[in-house]
């Protein structure tokens, strides 16, 4: 790679000849983080496969006297986003907790982040996890649902992988170089990493995986992650060169994190069969797969980062959240990968009987509204709705203070990109009424405001059985009706599709609008033509900003761009943004090798290979 | 009788067709689709083009009636299709895999219900207005009134969490069977006990019972040979018809106890809009109910010679 004096080049030059630890640190600086996991936390509201009463776990910010020594509260203003919260200078070679979270790629001893503080890692035990729905597939292509991902990640590895601190860790790639124009990535792969059948992992597997996944013929679910790749070349056994059609700041976060499948196995049996017969370089290989009952993977002793300490990891399917809680309490299971109900979260946390991780969401709890409806097309109406809604009360009362009020599309947890200096909408019903009056919306004979024959009347869709968000929807309904709207609530089985296909006027979702695992790009929700532009928000200015953000790889320049994005969101109010909530993960204390704190509780499951279980 | 059976079977086919089209329509009307399910929580980068390609892959871009007739065509030839969520897995395999746990659960529950309810109902009738009678009837009313998900959760809390006697959920040894079998049987037991009591009381008031007693038969013989045999008639009918309720009960019970049976598969598939699987299970349940009805009618005719199936 030639010397480059541009901002991008300077940053990318640093990767040349780096070791793994440097790579790791610099991926923090790069903002090279990945949307995958935050979106795990994200989609709960809009997603079909949710227990919607589960996904709203709050976290107590006003921790009343540290109820348990084992509760780890992740500060929302931490290094989420892979930004230089720990600055380059601060990240000395002495490993900080954040750095070592990767599990020490070369010597994966769990002792480095052992919560027990100095216990020697012991061999043994089966880690028992619980998911809430069947594991329909073990293919990387189907790793979207969290319950699937938790097992897929035990079996497979990617070139780079996100760690529980939202930092990309070099995994199957030892290092990489980027060309001057930012359009060619050269990955240097690890050597001596066998697949579960003993065949060695090489560049051919990377090429095969990338080519298979991005081939439109195969209609893969994750094909979009590979968009913009023009060519994948295996120049030698341990080098892969990937060409892009243009510089893309999110490339590493998306395609870089694709789990690699073995060419010799996958091509022989095909994708459909692979779903139940997967093989990777991961620390565990499949022992028993019973989709609806449990999936068990066993330690792969030849794993390239060292043999895992656990004997096995089993994910059981326990659909009912209360029963998952009881399974934890009786010690039958060690951790639930899917959320419990809020009351149980608080109870388990306060019991002091569990290692508890309480982390902030980067997904936004919000009311998407169809901007193409004549009433929502008027920006003043959207603004008035913001003024009329007491979001502080929602956070403090309905969510028991276990959330942060949103100021825009990016969570304050992403402190590097978060822009607080935006148009604000404090609760002020009088101002809401004034805004509507000034915009020409006057009350009709029945009290409902109207303008040019259009009434402020719409339906708010709430997912049937969504006990968590229904009170919030009802509160919003009351608030808006009080300023002369006529909002009715409709129960729906729908998830994201109701807004996507325009059948719903308004809904209540949890979704990321940029910020997923630290990548601030919100192209898929904010761009005019985006699939998940639930509010059908059309803004050329926004589209230009989003495109610029992806072209730019200098973090500071990107920060400027995403700051503008947030200002524009606050200006235009395409949707009613309410809050960012908290997320809980519990572990039975007999599980050892757990870090002191994490930023993403979900991602911690990918580090099962550094954990072990103490015999009782 | 053959004519009767054939007639009933033909009626059954019409019912089956109507049920399948209704199910299909309802599923189509509900927003969401299997593609969205599988995209899961990581779908934020999807483009419209890729999304359309996925819909096309599964034929979800076609109008619903076209999808229905494709399904119907396959079904008539015995092909239930493939699950869209567990892509590539034939639906009949999934259903068969889930069938065994459900058969175990329902047959054990039914056996438990019959073994408990019939003697309880009989004793309640024979010892009418006694404390025993009141006790059984209070318990039976409770069994009908209490929702099984609530009873299930309470039992788990009591027996698994507080007492630690039984595992909270999942499969394994015999201990895993106790709570789900019991919970699924509660409602059935209550219904049957009440019915048995009513039937016995009616029979015990009949002239032929008085005659039997007048003949000097021992009370035991009167009850067992004359009363119970006749009282069982309505019970047989009801047990057959109750199969449908029992099957619907598995949806809740299997979810609570993490039982990997058809009930759980059904609810999972509905949640994930896995049309083919839902359709297959609905068809299967419909067939079971139709068959149970026919068998009940036939059994009735066999044990009661007064009934003619014409």
XYZ file of N, CA, C and O in Angstrom, chain A residues 23-115:
372
model
N -4.387 -3.630 15.437
C -5.550 -3.670 14.538
C -6.810 -3.352 15.326
O -7.629 -2.544 14.953
N -6.887 -4.028 16.441
C -8.044 -3.881 17.305
C -8.205 -2.422 17.723
O -9.263 -1.822 17.593
N -7.119 -1.865 18.202
C -7.217 -0.497 18.690
C -7.645 0.426 17.570
O -8.448 1.313 17.734
N -7.041 0.156 16.418
C -7.325 1.081 15.336
C -8.721 0.902 14.754
O -9.279 1.831 14.196
N -9.202 -0.267 14.926
C -10.582 -0.413 14.461
C -11.492 0.449 15.321
O -12.538 0.896 14.889
N -11.055 0.693 16.544
C -11.814 1.617 17.388
C -11.736 3.005 16.781
O -12.729 3.705 16.615
N -10.536 3.380 16.418
C -10.344 4.725 15.881
C -11.107 4.882 14.565
O -11.706 5.900 14.283
N -11.061 3.828 13.788
C -11.716 3.874 12.481
C -13.224 4.019 12.576
O -13.883 4.415 11.644
N -13.725 3.650 13.714
C -15.175 3.550 13.751
C -15.587 2.317 12.989
O -16.678 2.207 12.462
N -14.666 1.388 12.940
C -14.947 0.179 12.165
C -15.771 -0.756 13.000
O -15.300 -1.740 13.528
N -16.976 -0.419 13.118
C -17.848 -1.261 13.915
C -19.037 -1.662 13.088
O -19.237 -1.166 11.999
N -19.797 -2.514 13.637
C -20.719 -3.209 12.769
C -22.159 -3.083 13.203
O -22.453 -3.115 14.370
N -23.005 -2.945 12.232
C -24.409 -2.777 12.579
C -25.088 -4.030 13.073
O -26.148 -3.973 13.654
N -24.498 -5.130 12.822
C -25.229 -6.365 13.086
C -25.826 -6.397 14.472
O -26.994 -6.661 14.637
N -25.020 -6.123 15.454
C -25.561 -6.428 16.758
C -26.545 -5.435 17.313
O -27.512 -5.800 17.933
N -26.290 -4.202 17.009
C -27.269 -3.267 17.527
C -28.594 -3.513 16.866
O -29.639 -3.324 17.463
N -28.499 -3.962 15.661
C -29.768 -4.256 15.012
C -30.410 -5.461 15.651
O -31.609 -5.631 15.600
N -29.604 -6.266 16.287
C -30.198 -7.370 17.046
C -31.099 -6.774 18.102
O -32.192 -7.223 18.359
N -30.568 -5.738 18.710
C -31.354 -5.118 19.761
C -32.421 -4.244 19.142
O -33.395 -3.883 19.754
N -32.179 -3.947 17.895
C -32.957 -2.896 17.294
C -34.353 -3.297 16.933
O -35.322 -2.671 17.306
N -34.426 -4.351 16.219
C -35.624 -4.556 15.435
C -36.791 -5.037 16.237
O -37.839 -5.312 15.701
N -36.569 -5.137 17.522
C -37.574 -5.805 18.327
C -38.978 -5.329 18.021
O -39.898 -6.108 17.901
N -39.143 -4.064 17.931
C -40.492 -3.565 17.754
C -41.071 -3.953 16.431
O -42.198 -4.361 16.339
N -40.278 -3.837 15.452
C -40.827 -4.032 14.139
C -40.722 -5.436 13.653
O -41.157 -5.754 12.572
N -40.168 -6.269 14.440
C -39.861 -7.554 13.874
C -40.877 -8.608 14.207
O -41.467 -8.630 15.260
N -41.038 -9.504 13.258
C -42.075 -10.508 13.413
C -41.852 -11.472 14.544
O -42.778 -11.996 15.116
N -40.622 -11.749 14.810
C -40.425 -12.909 15.658
C -40.214 -12.523 17.107
O -39.570 -13.194 17.868
N -40.816 -11.453 17.494
C -40.562 -10.990 18.841
C -41.635 -11.330 19.825
O -42.796 -11.364 19.503
N -41.175 -11.460 21.008
C -42.111 -11.362 22.118
C -42.095 -9.897 22.442
O -41.164 -9.423 23.030
N -43.091 -9.217 22.043
C -42.952 -7.782 22.183
C -43.069 -7.323 23.599
O -42.742 -6.209 23.921
N -43.534 -8.206 24.424
C -43.547 -7.808 25.819
C -42.180 -8.009 26.442
O -41.965 -7.717 27.585
N -41.279 -8.526 25.636
C -39.975 -8.844 26.201
C -38.929 -7.802 25.950
O -37.886 -7.819 26.541
N -39.195 -6.998 24.952
C -38.036 -6.357 24.382
C -37.791 -4.979 24.929
O -37.019 -4.231 24.394
N -38.435 -4.683 25.976
C -38.369 -3.310 26.416
C -37.628 -3.192 27.717
O -37.882 -2.322 28.519
N -36.750 -4.110 27.927
C -36.156 -4.142 29.247
C -35.532 -2.828 29.599
O -34.765 -2.295 28.855
N -35.857 -2.404 30.698
C -35.266 -1.153 31.120
C -34.058 -1.399 31.957
O -33.776 -2.491 32.396
N -33.319 -0.382 32.162
C -32.180 -0.506 33.038
C -32.275 0.656 33.976
O -32.696 1.729 33.598
N -31.952 0.448 35.199
C -32.106 1.500 36.177
C -30.900 2.396 36.164
O -29.828 2.034 36.602
N -31.107 3.588 35.661
C -29.965 4.488 35.619
C -29.691 5.055 36.994
O -28.571 5.406 37.321
N -30.750 5.181 37.756
C -30.536 5.704 39.098
C -30.351 4.514 40.016
O -31.088 4.296 40.933
N -29.356 3.761 39.718
C -29.064 2.552 40.464
C -29.134 2.813 41.957
O -28.345 3.568 42.496
N -30.076 2.181 42.590
C -30.235 2.483 44.010
C -29.222 1.720 44.829
O -29.470 0.633 45.303
N -28.113 2.316 44.963
C -27.102 1.756 45.846
C -26.548 0.432 45.394
O -26.316 -0.439 46.205
N -26.342 0.276 44.127
C -25.722 -0.928 43.592
C -26.284 -2.186 44.216
O -25.680 -2.772 45.102
N -27.425 -2.606 43.785
C -28.137 -3.712 44.411
C -27.313 -4.990 44.460
O -27.485 -5.820 45.341
N -26.464 -5.154 43.494
C -25.659 -6.356 43.525
C -24.283 -6.056 43.019
O -24.110 -5.331 42.058
N -23.361 -6.641 43.647
C -21.982 -6.376 43.274
C -21.713 -6.855 41.864
O -20.769 -6.427 41.234
N -22.555 -7.753 41.401
C -22.261 -8.309 40.091
C -22.992 -7.586 38.975
O -22.868 -7.939 37.823
N -23.799 -6.591 39.310
C -24.494 -5.866 38.259
C -23.529 -4.927 37.552
O -22.859 -4.146 38.183
N -23.489 -5.057 36.251
C -22.593 -4.199 35.495
C -23.422 -3.209 34.711
O -24.174 -3.578 33.843
N -23.264 -1.970 35.040
C -24.007 -0.941 34.334
C -23.099 -0.336 33.268
O -22.053 0.210 33.568
N -23.507 -0.450 32.040
C -22.724 0.172 30.995
C -23.164 1.606 30.835
O -24.342 1.886 30.694
N -22.219 2.479 30.890
C -22.537 3.894 30.807
C -22.893 4.228 29.366
O -22.162 3.888 28.450
N -24.007 4.871 29.154
C -24.422 5.149 27.787
C -23.416 5.990 27.017
O -23.402 5.991 25.821
N -22.593 6.713 27.699
C -21.647 7.569 26.992
C -20.322 6.850 26.804
O -19.264 7.404 26.963
N -20.398 5.594 26.528
C -19.154 4.850 26.412
C -18.774 4.673 24.950
O -19.313 5.312 24.077
N -17.878 3.771 24.741
C -17.267 3.669 23.424
C -18.111 2.962 22.379
O -17.597 2.467 21.413
N -19.390 2.937 22.594
C -20.231 2.347 21.566
C -19.990 3.116 20.282
O -19.880 4.321 20.305
N -19.905 2.440 19.239
C -19.695 3.142 17.995
C -18.264 3.061 17.568
O -17.871 3.589 16.535
N -17.486 2.394 18.344
C -16.118 2.175 17.930
C -15.398 3.480 17.738
O -14.509 3.618 16.918
N -15.809 4.447 18.445
C -15.176 5.734 18.279
C -14.182 5.968 19.382
O -14.179 5.300 20.392
N -13.337 6.950 19.169
C -12.198 7.059 20.068
C -12.560 7.527 21.458
O -11.995 8.465 21.946
N -13.518 6.878 22.043
C -13.784 7.202 23.437
C -12.556 6.867 24.263
O -12.047 7.710 24.971
N -12.069 5.620 24.132
C -10.709 5.478 24.585
C -9.864 5.990 23.421
O -9.913 5.414 22.343
N -9.196 7.086 23.581
C -8.468 7.645 22.452
C -7.262 6.781 22.150
O -6.872 5.934 22.941
N -6.707 7.043 21.034
C -5.561 6.240 20.620
C -4.469 6.328 21.676
O -3.824 5.348 22.008
N -4.312 7.525 22.187
C -3.250 7.725 23.187
C -3.559 6.932 24.446
O -2.677 6.353 25.069
N -4.838 6.956 24.774
C -5.215 6.283 26.020
C -5.057 4.775 25.915
O -4.844 4.091 26.901
N -5.153 4.292 24.704
C -5.107 2.846 24.552
C -3.663 2.376 24.462
O -3.134 2.106 23.406
N -3.066 2.323 25.576
C -1.684 1.887 25.611
C -1.632 0.401 25.361
O -2.650 -0.271 25.294
N -0.434 -0.099 25.260
C -0.324 -1.530 24.991
C -0.790 -2.374 26.164
O -1.061 -3.547 26.020
N -0.806 -1.745 27.313
C -1.388 -2.499 28.426
C -2.882 -2.605 28.173
O -3.557 -1.608 28.032
N -3.304 -3.783 28.153
C -4.688 -4.001 27.751
C -5.655 -3.334 28.711
O -5.578 -3.519 29.909
N -6.544 -2.573 28.146
C -7.657 -2.094 28.960
C -8.727 -3.172 28.902
O -8.666 -4.082 28.081
N -9.686 -3.011 29.753
C -10.748 -4.020 29.768
C -11.387 -4.114 28.390
O -11.689 -5.187 27.908
N -11.552 -2.972 27.774
C -12.223 -2.961 26.483
C -11.429 -3.746 25.454
O -11.960 -4.558 24.737
N -10.154 -3.487 25.454
C -9.337 -4.181 24.463
C -9.361 -5.675 24.641
O -9.552 -6.422 23.701
N -9.177 -6.058 25.871
C -9.034 -7.489 26.060
C -10.320 -8.254 25.884
O -10.321 -9.464 25.909
N -11.351 -7.481 25.708
C -12.629 -8.135 25.530
C -12.633 -9.100 24.375
O -13.451 -9.994 24.305
N -11.736 -8.904 23.475
C -11.719 -9.794 22.326
C -11.391 -11.202 22.698
O -11.539 -12.113 21.915
N -10.969 -11.356 23.893
C -10.701 -12.717 24.311
C -9.262 -13.073 24.017
O -8.851 -14.218 24.165
N -8.466 -12.091 23.658
C -7.058 -12.374 23.428
C -6.934 -13.358 22.300
O -6.841 -14.551 22.527
N -6.946 -12.855 21.112
C -7.096 -13.754 19.969
C -6.035 -14.845 19.937
O -6.291 -15.956 19.529
N -4.823 -14.469 20.350
C -3.789 -15.480 20.187
C -3.723 -16.452 21.360
O -3.302 -17.581 21.222
N -4.080 -15.950 22.518
C -4.109 -16.886 23.640
C -5.445 -16.703 24.345
O -5.595 -15.868 25.191
N -6.406 -17.481 23.925
C -7.764 -17.224 24.372
C -8.018 -17.692 25.791
O -8.887 -18.501 26.048
N -7.231 -17.226 26.683
C -7.479 -17.651 28.043
C -8.546 -16.780 28.643
O -8.499 -15.571 28.525
N -9.472 -17.415 29.244
C -10.577 -16.662 29.809
C -10.101 -15.849 31.002
O -10.779 -14.943 31.437
N -8.953 -16.173 31.511
C -8.519 -15.511 32.734
C -8.329 -14.019 32.540
O -8.411 -13.263 33.469
N -8.095 -13.616 31.315
C -7.861 -12.192 31.087
C -9.024 -11.330 31.516
O -8.849 -10.244 31.988
N -10.204 -11.844 31.309
C -11.337 -11.017 31.685
C -12.211 -11.721 32.705
O -13.392 -11.543 32.773
N -11.564 -12.510 33.453
C -12.295 -13.300 34.428
C -12.906 -12.419 35.502
O -12.229 -11.622 36.124
N -14.179 -12.591 35.694
C -14.835 -11.783 36.714
C -14.340 -12.193 38.102
O -14.422 -11.433 39.045
